[in-house]
């Protein structure tokens, strides 16, 4: 299985985990939706980091430095997703909301993969 396929599989798992946690917190415990969404996103991103580190990119043991970098990538990914959705929703108000959400997810996936592969999980340079 390629790195991209492993990354995609983990990302899909993360989205499912994110939504399941958020829905359970909101529907089951009455946590406000915005807070439930933030908790779900944070927990899923944390799980994704561990799985990407150990399986998607096989980058060795867990690292606090990489975890911090991945947290920044997750925030950048979220910003890209929200930006794409906001731009498309403004350009096409009330038209194809699901397509707009999918476009946002697709754009953020590309950014997330690129930053994860080439920044967070890039091979450490050889030291003489």
CSV table of N, CA, C and O in Angstrom, one decimal:
chain,number,residue,atom,x,y,z
A,1,UNK,N,0.9,-1.2,0.0
A,1,UNK,CA,0.0,0.0,0.0
A,1,UNK,C,0.9,1.2,0.0
A,1,UNK,O,1.8,1.3,0.8
A,2,UNK,N,0.6,2.2,-0.9
A,2,UNK,CA,1.4,3.4,-1.0
A,2,UNK,C,1.2,4.3,0.2
A,2,UNK,O,0.2,4.2,1.0
A,3,UNK,N,2.2,5.2,0.4
A,3,UNK,CA,2.1,6.2,1.5
A,3,UNK,C,0.8,7.0,1.3
A,3,UNK,O,0.1,7.3,2.3
A,4,UNK,N,0.5,7.4,0.1
A,4,UNK,CA,-0.7,8.2,-0.1
A,4,UNK,C,-2.0,7.4,0.3
A,4,UNK,O,-2.9,8.0,0.9
A,5,UNK,N,-2.0,6.2,-0.1
A,5,UNK,CA,-3.2,5.3,0.3
A,5,UNK,C,-3.3,5.2,1.8
A,5,UNK,O,-4.4,5.2,2.4
A,6,UNK,N,-2.2,4.9,2.5
A,6,UNK,CA,-2.2,4.8,3.9
A,6,UNK,C,-2.7,6.1,4.6
A,6,UNK,O,-3.5,6.2,5.5
A,7,UNK,N,-2.1,7.3,4.0
A,7,UNK,CA,-2.5,8.6,4.5
A,7,UNK,C,-4.0,8.8,4.4
A,7,UNK,O,-4.7,9.3,5.3
A,8,UNK,N,-4.6,8.5,3.2
A,8,UNK,CA,-6.0,8.6,2.9
A,8,UNK,C,-6.8,7.8,3.9
A,8,UNK,O,-7.8,8.2,4.5
A,9,UNK,N,-6.4,6.5,4.1
A,9,UNK,CA,-7.2,5.6,5.0
A,9,UNK,C,-7.2,6.2,6.4
A,9,UNK,O,-8.2,6.2,7.1
A,10,UNK,N,-6.1,6.7,6.9
A,10,UNK,CA,-6.0,7.2,8.3
A,10,UNK,C,-6.8,8.5,8.3
A,10,UNK,O,-7.5,8.7,9.3
A,11,UNK,N,-6.8,9.3,7.3
A,11,UNK,CA,-7.6,10.5,7.3
A,11,UNK,C,-9.1,10.2,7.3
A,11,UNK,O,-9.8,10.9,8.1
A,12,UNK,N,-9.5,9.3,6.6
A,12,UNK,CA,-10.9,8.9,6.6
A,12,UNK,C,-11.3,8.4,8.0
A,12,UNK,O,-12.4,8.8,8.5
A,13,UNK,N,-10.5,7.6,8.6
A,13,UNK,CA,-10.7,7.1,9.9
A,13,UNK,C,-10.8,8.3,10.9
A,13,UNK,O,-11.7,8.3,11.8
A,14,UNK,N,-9.9,9.2,10.7
A,14,UNK,CA,-9.9,10.4,11.6
A,14,UNK,C,-11.2,11.2,11.5
A,14,UNK,O,-11.7,11.7,12.5
A,15,UNK,N,-11.7,11.4,10.3
A,15,UNK,CA,-13.0,12.1,10.1
A,15,UNK,C,-14.1,11.4,10.8
A,15,UNK,O,-14.9,12.0,11.4
A,16,UNK,N,-14.1,10.1,10.6
A,16,UNK,CA,-15.2,9.3,11.3
A,16,UNK,C,-15.1,9.5,12.8
A,16,UNK,O,-16.1,9.7,13.5
A,17,UNK,N,-13.9,9.3,13.3
A,17,UNK,CA,-13.7,9.5,14.8
A,17,UNK,C,-14.1,10.9,15.2
A,17,UNK,O,-14.8,11.0,16.2
A,18,UNK,N,-13.6,11.9,14.5
A,18,UNK,CA,-14.0,13.3,14.8
A,18,UNK,C,-15.5,13.5,14.9
A,18,UNK,O,-16.0,14.0,15.9
A,19,UNK,N,-16.2,13.1,13.9
A,19,UNK,CA,-17.6,13.3,13.9
A,19,UNK,C,-18.4,12.4,14.9
A,19,UNK,O,-19.3,12.9,15.6
A,20,UNK,N,-17.9,11.2,15.2
A,20,UNK,CA,-18.5,10.3,16.2
A,20,UNK,C,-18.3,10.9,17.6
A,20,UNK,O,-19.3,11.0,18.4
A,21,UNK,N,-17.2,11.4,17.9
A,21,UNK,CA,-16.9,12.0,19.2
A,21,UNK,C,-17.8,13.3,19.3
A,21,UNK,O,-18.4,13.5,20.4
A,22,UNK,N,-17.7,14.1,18.3
A,22,UNK,CA,-18.5,15.4,18.4
A,22,UNK,C,-20.0,15.1,18.6
A,22,UNK,O,-20.6,15.7,19.4
A,23,UNK,N,-20.5,14.2,17.8
A,23,UNK,CA,-21.9,13.9,17.9
A,23,UNK,C,-22.3,13.3,19.3
A,23,UNK,O,-23.3,13.7,19.9
A,24,UNK,N,-21.5,12.4,19.7
A,24,UNK,CA,-21.7,11.7,21.0
A,24,UNK,C,-21.7,12.8,22.2
A,24,UNK,O,-22.5,12.7,23.1
A,25,UNK,N,-20.7,13.7,22.1
A,25,UNK,CA,-20.6,14.7,23.2
A,25,UNK,C,-21.8,15.6,23.1
A,25,UNK,O,-22.4,16.0,24.2
A,26,UNK,N,-22.2,16.0,21.9
A,26,UNK,CA,-23.3,16.9,21.8
A,26,UNK,C,-24.7,16.3,22.1
A,26,UNK,O,-25.4,16.8,23.0
A,27,UNK,N,-24.9,15.2,21.4
A,27,UNK,CA,-26.2,14.5,21.6
A,27,UNK,C,-26.4,13.8,22.9
A,27,UNK,O,-27.4,13.8,23.6
A,28,UNK,N,-25.3,13.2,23.4
A,28,UNK,CA,-25.3,12.3,24.6
A,28,UNK,C,-25.1,13.1,25.9
A,28,UNK,O,-25.7,12.8,26.9
A,29,UNK,N,-24.2,14.1,25.8
A,29,UNK,CA,-23.9,14.8,27.1
A,29,UNK,C,-24.3,16.3,27.1
A,29,UNK,O,-24.0,17.0,28.0
A,30,UNK,N,-24.9,16.7,26.0
A,30,UNK,CA,-25.3,18.1,25.9
A,30,UNK,C,-24.2,19.2,25.8
A,30,UNK,O,-24.4,20.3,26.0
A,31,UNK,N,-23.0,18.7,25.4
A,31,UNK,CA,-21.9,19.7,25.2
A,31,UNK,C,-22.3,20.6,24.0
A,31,UNK,O,-22.8,20.1,23.0
A,32,UNK,N,-22.1,21.9,24.1
A,32,UNK,CA,-22.4,22.8,23.0
A,32,UNK,C,-21.7,22.3,21.7
A,32,UNK,O,-20.6,21.8,21.7
A,33,UNK,N,-22.4,22.4,20.6
A,33,UNK,CA,-21.9,21.9,19.3
A,33,UNK,C,-20.5,22.4,18.9
A,33,UNK,O,-19.6,21.6,18.5
A,34,UNK,N,-20.2,23.7,19.1
A,34,UNK,CA,-18.9,24.2,18.7
A,34,UNK,C,-17.8,23.6,19.6
A,34,UNK,O,-16.8,23.3,19.1
A,35,UNK,N,-18.1,23.4,20.9
A,35,UNK,CA,-17.1,22.8,21.8
A,35,UNK,C,-16.9,21.3,21.4
A,35,UNK,O,-15.8,20.7,21.4
A,36,UNK,N,-18.0,20.6,21.2
A,36,UNK,CA,-18.0,19.2,20.8
A,36,UNK,C,-17.2,19.0,19.5
A,36,UNK,O,-16.4,18.1,19.4
A,37,UNK,N,-17.4,19.9,18.5
A,37,UNK,CA,-16.6,19.9,17.3
A,37,UNK,C,-15.1,20.1,17.5
A,37,UNK,O,-14.3,19.4,16.9
A,38,UNK,N,-14.8,21.0,18.4
A,38,UNK,CA,-13.4,21.3,18.7
A,38,UNK,C,-12.7,20.1,19.4
A,38,UNK,O,-11.6,19.7,19.1
A,39,UNK,N,-13.4,19.5,20.3
A,39,UNK,CA,-12.9,18.3,21.0
A,39,UNK,C,-12.8,17.1,20.1
A,39,UNK,O,-11.7,16.5,20.0
A,40,UNK,N,-13.8,16.9,19.2
A,40,UNK,CA,-13.7,15.8,18.2
A,40,UNK,C,-12.5,16.0,17.3
A,40,UNK,O,-11.7,15.1,17.0
A,41,UNK,N,-12.3,17.2,16.8
A,41,UNK,CA,-11.2,17.5,15.9
A,41,UNK,C,-9.9,17.3,16.6
A,41,UNK,O,-9.0,16.7,16.0
A,42,UNK,N,-9.8,17.8,17.8
A,42,UNK,CA,-8.5,17.7,18.5
A,42,UNK,C,-8.1,16.2,18.8
A,42,UNK,O,-7.0,15.8,18.6
A,43,UNK,N,-9.1,15.4,19.3
A,43,UNK,CA,-8.8,14.0,19.6
A,43,UNK,C,-8.5,13.2,18.3
A,43,UNK,O,-7.6,12.4,18.3
A,44,UNK,N,-9.3,13.5,17.2
A,44,UNK,CA,-9.0,12.8,16.0
A,44,UNK,C,-7.6,13.2,15.4
A,44,UNK,O,-6.9,12.3,14.9
A,45,UNK,N,-7.3,14.5,15.5
A,45,UNK,CA,-6.0,14.9,15.0
A,45,UNK,C,-4.8,14.2,15.8
A,45,UNK,O,-3.8,13.8,15.2
A,46,UNK,N,-5.1,14.1,17.1
A,46,UNK,CA,-4.0,13.4,17.9
A,46,UNK,C,-3.9,12.0,17.5
A,46,UNK,O,-2.7,11.5,17.4
A,47,UNK,N,-5.0,11.3,17.3
A,47,UNK,CA,-4.9,9.9,16.9
A,47,UNK,C,-4.3,9.8,15.5
A,47,UNK,O,-3.4,8.9,15.3
A,48,UNK,N,-4.6,10.7,14.6
A,48,UNK,CA,-4.0,10.7,13.3
A,48,UNK,C,-2.5,10.9,13.3
A,48,UNK,O,-1.8,10.2,12.6
A,49,UNK,N,-2.1,11.8,14.2
A,49,UNK,CA,-0.6,12.0,14.3
A,49,UNK,C,0.1,10.7,14.7
A,49,UNK,O,1.0,10.3,14.0
A,50,UNK,N,-0.4,10.0,15.7
A,50,UNK,CA,0.2,8.7,16.1
A,50,UNK,C,0.2,7.7,15.0
A,50,UNK,O,1.2,7.0,14.7
A,51,UNK,N,-0.9,7.6,14.3
A,51,UNK,CA,-1.0,6.5,13.2
A,51,UNK,C,-0.2,7.0,12.0
A,51,UNK,O,0.5,6.1,11.4
A,52,UNK,N,-0.2,8.2,11.7
A,52,UNK,CA,0.7,8.7,10.6
A,52,UNK,C,2.2,8.5,10.9
A,52,UNK,O,2.9,8.0,10.0
A,53,UNK,N,2.6,8.8,12.1
A,53,UNK,CA,4.0,8.6,12.5
A,53,UNK,C,4.4,7.2,12.4
A,53,UNK,O,5.5,6.9,11.9
A,54,UNK,N,3.5,6.3,12.9
A,54,UNK,CA,4.0,4.9,13.0
A,54,UNK,C,3.6,4.0,11.8
A,54,UNK,O,4.3,3.0,11.6
A,55,UNK,N,2.6,4.4,11.0
A,55,UNK,CA,2.2,3.6,9.9
A,55,UNK,C,2.2,4.3,8.6
A,55,UNK,O,2.8,3.8,7.6
A,56,UNK,N,1.5,5.4,8.5
A,56,UNK,CA,1.4,6.1,7.1
A,56,UNK,C,2.8,6.4,6.6
A,56,UNK,O,3.1,6.1,5.4
A,57,UNK,N,3.7,7.1,7.4
A,57,UNK,CA,5.0,7.5,7.0
A,57,UNK,C,6.1,6.7,7.6
A,57,UNK,O,7.3,6.8,7.2
A,58,UNK,N,5.8,5.8,8.5
A,58,UNK,CA,6.8,5.0,9.2
A,58,UNK,C,8.1,5.7,9.5
A,58,UNK,O,9.2,5.4,9.1
A,59,UNK,N,7.8,6.8,10.3
A,59,UNK,CA,8.9,7.7,10.6
A,59,UNK,C,9.6,7.5,12.0
A,59,UNK,O,10.2,8.4,12.6
A,60,UNK,N,9.5,6.3,12.5
A,60,UNK,CA,10.1,5.9,13.7
A,60,UNK,C,9.3,6.3,15.0
A,60,UNK,O,8.1,6.4,14.9
A,61,UNK,N,10.0,6.4,16.1
A,61,UNK,CA,9.2,6.6,17.4
A,61,UNK,C,8.5,8.0,17.4
A,61,UNK,O,8.9,8.9,16.7
A,62,UNK,N,7.5,8.0,18.3
A,62,UNK,CA,6.8,9.3,18.4
A,62,UNK,C,7.7,10.4,18.9
A,62,UNK,O,8.7,10.1,19.6
A,63,UNK,N,7.4,11.6,18.5
A,63,UNK,CA,8.3,12.7,18.8
A,63,UNK,C,7.5,13.9,19.2
A,63,UNK,O,6.5,14.3,18.5
A,64,UNK,N,7.8,14.6,20.3
A,64,UNK,CA,7.1,15.8,20.7
A,64,UNK,C,7.2,16.9,19.7
A,64,UNK,O,6.3,17.6,19.4
A,65,UNK,N,8.4,17.0,19.1
A,65,UNK,CA,8.6,18.0,18.0
A,65,UNK,C,7.7,17.8,16.8
A,65,UNK,O,7.0,18.7,16.4
A,66,UNK,N,7.6,16.6,16.4
A,66,UNK,CA,6.7,16.3,15.3
A,66,UNK,C,5.3,16.4,15.7
A,66,UNK,O,4.5,16.8,14.9
A,67,UNK,N,4.9,16.1,16.9
A,67,UNK,CA,3.5,16.2,17.3
A,67,UNK,C,3.2,17.7,17.3
A,67,UNK,O,2.1,18.1,16.9
A,68,UNK,N,4.1,18.6,17.7
A,68,UNK,CA,3.8,20.0,17.7
A,68,UNK,C,3.7,20.5,16.3
A,68,UNK,O,2.8,21.3,16.0
A,69,UNK,N,4.5,20.0,15.4
A,69,UNK,CA,4.5,20.4,14.0
A,69,UNK,C,3.1,19.9,13.4
A,69,UNK,O,2.5,20.6,12.6
A,70,UNK,N,2.7,18.7,13.7
A,70,UNK,CA,1.5,18.2,13.2
A,70,UNK,C,0.3,19.0,13.7
A,70,UNK,O,-0.7,19.2,13.0
A,71,UNK,N,0.4,19.4,14.9
A,71,UNK,CA,-0.7,20.3,15.5
A,71,UNK,C,-0.8,21.6,14.6
A,71,UNK,O,-2.0,22.0,14.3
A,72,UNK,N,0.3,22.1,14.3
A,72,UNK,CA,0.3,23.3,13.4
A,72,UNK,C,-0.3,23.0,12.0
A,72,UNK,O,-1.0,23.8,11.4
A,73,UNK,N,0.1,21.9,11.5
A,73,UNK,CA,-0.4,21.4,10.2
A,73,UNK,C,-1.9,21.2,10.3
A,73,UNK,O,-2.7,21.6,9.3
A,74,UNK,N,-2.4,20.6,11.4
A,74,UNK,CA,-3.8,20.4,11.5
A,74,UNK,C,-4.6,21.8,11.5
A,74,UNK,O,-5.7,21.9,10.9
A,75,UNK,N,-4.0,22.8,12.2
A,75,UNK,CA,-4.6,24.1,12.2
A,75,UNK,C,-4.6,24.7,10.8
A,75,UNK,O,-5.6,25.3,10.4
A,76,UNK,N,-3.5,24.6,10.1
A,76,UNK,CA,-3.4,25.1,8.7
A,76,UNK,C,-4.4,24.4,7.8
A,76,UNK,O,-5.1,25.0,7.0
A,77,UNK,N,-4.6,23.1,8.0
A,77,UNK,CA,-5.5,22.3,7.2
A,77,UNK,C,-6.9,22.7,7.5
A,77,UNK,O,-7.7,22.9,6.6
A,78,UNK,N,-7.3,23.0,8.8
A,78,UNK,CA,-8.6,23.5,9.1
A,78,UNK,C,-8.8,24.8,8.5
A,78,UNK,O,-9.9,25.1,8.0
A,79,UNK,N,-7.8,25.7,8.5
A,79,UNK,CA,-8.0,27.0,8.0
A,79,UNK,C,-8.2,27.0,6.4
A,79,UNK,O,-9.0,27.7,5.9
A,80,UNK,N,-7.5,26.1,5.8
A,80,UNK,CA,-7.7,25.9,4.3
A,80,UNK,C,-9.1,25.4,4.0
A,80,UNK,O,-9.8,25.9,3.2
A,81,UNK,N,-9.5,24.4,4.8
A,81,UNK,CA,-10.9,23.9,4.6
A,81,UNK,C,-11.9,25.0,4.8
A,81,UNK,O,-12.8,25.1,3.9
A,82,UNK,N,-11.9,25.7,5.9
A,82,UNK,CA,-12.8,26.8,6.1
A,82,UNK,C,-12.7,27.8,5.1
A,82,UNK,O,-13.8,28.4,4.6
A,83,UNK,N,-11.5,28.2,4.6
A,83,UNK,CA,-11.4,29.2,3.6
A,83,UNK,C,-12.0,28.8,2.3
A,83,UNK,O,-12.7,29.6,1.7
A,84,UNK,N,-11.8,27.6,1.9
A,84,UNK,CA,-12.4,27.1,0.6
A,84,UNK,C,-13.9,27.1,0.7
A,84,UNK,O,-14.6,27.5,-0.2
A,85,UNK,N,-14.4,26.6,1.8
A,85,UNK,CA,-15.9,26.5,2.0
A,85,UNK,C,-16.4,27.9,2.0
A,85,UNK,O,-17.5,28.2,1.4
A,86,UNK,N,-15.8,28.8,2.7
A,86,UNK,CA,-16.3,30.2,2.8
A,86,UNK,C,-16.3,30.9,1.4
A,86,UNK,O,-17.3,31.5,1.0
A,87,UNK,N,-15.2,30.7,0.6
A,87,UNK,CA,-15.1,31.3,-0.7
A,87,UNK,C,-16.2,30.7,-1.6
A,87,UNK,O,-16.9,31.5,-2.4
A,88,UNK,N,-16.3,29.4,-1.6
A,88,UNK,CA,-17.3,28.8,-2.5
A,88,UNK,C,-18.7,29.1,-2.1
A,88,UNK,O,-19.6,29.3,-3.0
A,89,UNK,N,-19.0,29.2,-0.8
A,89,UNK,CA,-20.3,29.5,-0.3
A,89,UNK,C,-20.7,30.9,-0.7
A,89,UNK,O,-21.8,31.2,-1.0
A,90,UNK,N,-19.7,31.8,-0.7
A,90,UNK,CA,-20.0,33.2,-1.0
A,90,UNK,C,-20.2,33.3,-2.5
A,90,UNK,O,-21.0,34.1,-3.0
A,91,UNK,N,-19.4,32.5,-3.3
A,91,UNK,CA,-19.5,32.6,-4.8
A,91,UNK,C,-20.8,31.9,-5.3
A,91,UNK,O,-21.4,32.3,-6.3
A,92,UNK,N,-21.2,30.9,-4.6
A,92,UNK,CA,-22.4,30.1,-5.0
A,92,UNK,C,-23.4,29.9,-3.8
A,92,UNK,O,-23.6,28.8,-3.3
A,93,UNK,N,-23.9,31.0,-3.3
A,93,UNK,CA,-24.8,31.0,-2.1
A,93,UNK,C,-26.0,30.0,-2.3
A,93,UNK,O,-26.7,30.2,-3.2
A,94,UNK,N,-26.1,29.1,-1.3
A,94,UNK,CA,-27.2,28.2,-1.3
A,94,UNK,C,-27.2,27.1,-2.4
A,94,UNK,O,-28.1,26.4,-2.5
A,95,UNK,N,-26.1,27.1,-3.2
A,95,UNK,CA,-26.0,26.1,-4.3
A,95,UNK,C,-25.0,25.0,-3.9
A,95,UNK,O,-23.9,25.3,-3.5
A,96,UNK,N,-25.5,23.8,-4.0
A,96,UNK,CA,-24.6,22.6,-3.8
A,96,UNK,C,-23.8,22.6,-2.5
A,96,UNK,O,-22.6,22.5,-2.5
A,97,UNK,N,-24.4,22.7,-1.3
A,97,UNK,CA,-23.7,22.8,-0.1
A,97,UNK,C,-22.8,21.5,0.1
A,97,UNK,O,-21.7,21.6,0.6
A,98,UNK,N,-23.3,20.4,-0.2
A,98,UNK,CA,-22.5,19.2,0.0
A,98,UNK,C,-21.3,19.2,-0.9
A,98,UNK,O,-20.2,18.8,-0.5
A,99,UNK,N,-21.4,19.6,-2.2
A,99,UNK,CA,-20.3,19.7,-3.1
A,99,UNK,C,-19.2,20.7,-2.5
A,99,UNK,O,-18.0,20.5,-2.6
A,100,UNK,N,-19.7,21.8,-1.9
A,100,UNK,CA,-18.8,22.8,-1.4
A,100,UNK,C,-18.0,22.2,-0.2
A,100,UNK,O,-16.8,22.4,-0.1
A,101,UNK,N,-18.7,21.4,0.7
A,101,UNK,CA,-18.0,20.8,1.8
A,101,UNK,C,-17.0,19.8,1.3
A,101,UNK,O,-15.9,19.7,1.8
A,102,UNK,N,-17.4,19.0,0.2
A,102,UNK,CA,-16.4,18.0,-0.3
A,102,UNK,C,-15.2,18.7,-0.9
A,102,UNK,O,-14.1,18.3,-0.8
A,103,UNK,N,-15.4,19.8,-1.6
A,103,UNK,CA,-14.3,20.6,-2.2
A,103,UNK,C,-13.4,21.1,-1.1
A,103,UNK,O,-12.2,21.1,-1.2
A,104,UNK,N,-14.0,21.6,0.0
A,104,UNK,CA,-13.2,22.0,1.1
A,104,UNK,C,-12.4,20.9,1.7
A,104,UNK,O,-11.2,21.1,2.0
A,105,UNK,N,-13.0,19.8,1.9
A,105,UNK,CA,-12.3,18.6,2.4
A,105,UNK,C,-11.2,18.1,1.5
A,105,UNK,O,-10.1,17.8,1.9
A,106,UNK,N,-11.5,18.2,0.2
A,106,UNK,CA,-10.5,17.7,-0.8
A,106,UNK,C,-9.3,18.7,-0.8
A,106,UNK,O,-8.1,18.2,-0.9
A,107,UNK,N,-9.5,20.0,-0.9
A,107,UNK,CA,-8.4,20.9,-0.8
A,107,UNK,C,-7.6,20.8,0.4
A,107,UNK,O,-6.4,20.9,0.4
A,108,UNK,N,-8.3,20.7,1.6
A,108,UNK,CA,-7.5,20.6,2.8
A,108,UNK,C,-6.7,19.2,2.9
A,108,UNK,O,-5.7,19.2,3.5
A,109,UNK,N,-7.3,18.2,2.3
A,109,UNK,CA,-6.5,16.9,2.2
A,109,UNK,C,-5.2,17.1,1.5
A,109,UNK,O,-4.2,16.6,2.0
A,110,UNK,N,-5.2,17.8,0.4
A,110,UNK,CA,-4.0,18.0,-0.4
A,110,UNK,C,-3.0,18.7,0.4
A,110,UNK,O,-1.8,18.4,0.5
A,111,UNK,N,-3.4,19.8,1.1
A,111,UNK,CA,-2.5,20.6,1.9
A,111,UNK,C,-2.0,19.8,3.1
A,111,UNK,O,-0.8,19.8,3.4
A,112,UNK,N,-2.9,19.0,3.7
A,112,UNK,CA,-2.5,18.2,4.8
A,112,UNK,C,-1.4,17.2,4.4
A,112,UNK,O,-0.4,17.0,5.1
A,113,UNK,N,-1.7,16.5,3.3
A,113,UNK,CA,-0.7,15.5,2.9
A,113,UNK,C,0.6,16.1,2.5
A,113,UNK,O,1.7,15.6,3.0
A,114,UNK,N,0.6,17.2,1.8
A,114,UNK,CA,1.9,17.8,1.4
A,114,UNK,C,2.7,18.3,2.6
A,114,UNK,O,3.9,18.0,2.7
A,115,UNK,N,2.0,19.0,3.5
A,115,UNK,CA,2.7,19.5,4.7
A,115,UNK,C,3.2,18.3,5.6
A,115,UNK,O,4.3,18.3,6.2
A,116,UNK,N,2.3,17.3,5.7
A,116,UNK,CA,2.7,16.1,6.5
A,116,UNK,C,3.9,15.4,5.9
A,116,UNK,O,4.9,15.1,6.6
A,117,UNK,N,3.9,15.1,4.6
A,117,UNK,CA,4.9,14.4,4.0
A,117,UNK,C,6.3,15.1,3.9
A,117,UNK,O,7.3,14.6,4.2
A,118,UNK,N,6.2,16.4,3.5
A,118,UNK,CA,7.4,17.2,3.3
A,118,UNK,C,7.9,18.0,4.4
A,118,UNK,O,9.1,18.5,4.4
A,119,UNK,N,7.1,18.2,5.5
A,119,UNK,CA,7.5,19.0,6.6
A,119,UNK,C,7.6,18.1,7.9
A,119,UNK,O,8.6,17.9,8.5
A,120,UNK,N,6.4,17.6,8.3
A,120,UNK,CA,6.3,16.9,9.6
A,120,UNK,C,7.1,15.6,9.6
A,120,UNK,O,7.9,15.3,10.5
A,121,UNK,N,6.8,14.8,8.6
A,121,UNK,CA,7.3,13.4,8.6
A,121,UNK,C,8.5,13.3,7.5
A,121,UNK,O,8.8,12.1,7.1
A,122,UNK,N,9.1,14.4,7.1
A,122,UNK,CA,10.2,14.3,6.2
A,122,UNK,C,11.4,13.6,6.9
A,122,UNK,O,11.5,13.6,8.1
A,123,UNK,N,12.1,12.9,6.1
A,123,UNK,CA,13.3,12.1,6.6
A,123,UNK,C,14.3,13.1,7.2
A,123,UNK,O,14.5,14.2,6.7
A,124,UNK,N,14.8,12.7,8.4
A,124,UNK,CA,15.8,13.5,9.0
A,124,UNK,C,17.1,13.5,8.2
A,124,UNK,O,17.5,12.5,7.7
A,125,UNK,N,17.7,14.7,8.1
A,125,UNK,CA,18.9,14.7,7.3
A,125,UNK,C,20.0,13.9,7.9
A,125,UNK,O,20.1,13.8,9.2
A,126,UNK,N,20.9,13.3,7.1
A,126,UNK,CA,22.0,12.5,7.6
A,126,UNK,C,23.0,13.4,8.4
A,126,UNK,O,23.3,14.5,7.9
A,127,UNK,N,23.4,13.0,9.5
A,127,UNK,CA,24.4,13.7,10.3
A,127,UNK,C,25.8,13.1,10.1
A,127,UNK,O,25.9,11.9,10.4
A,128,UNK,N,26.8,13.8,9.8
A,128,UNK,CA,28.1,13.2,9.6
A,128,UNK,C,28.7,12.8,10.9
A,128,UNK,O,28.4,13.2,12.0
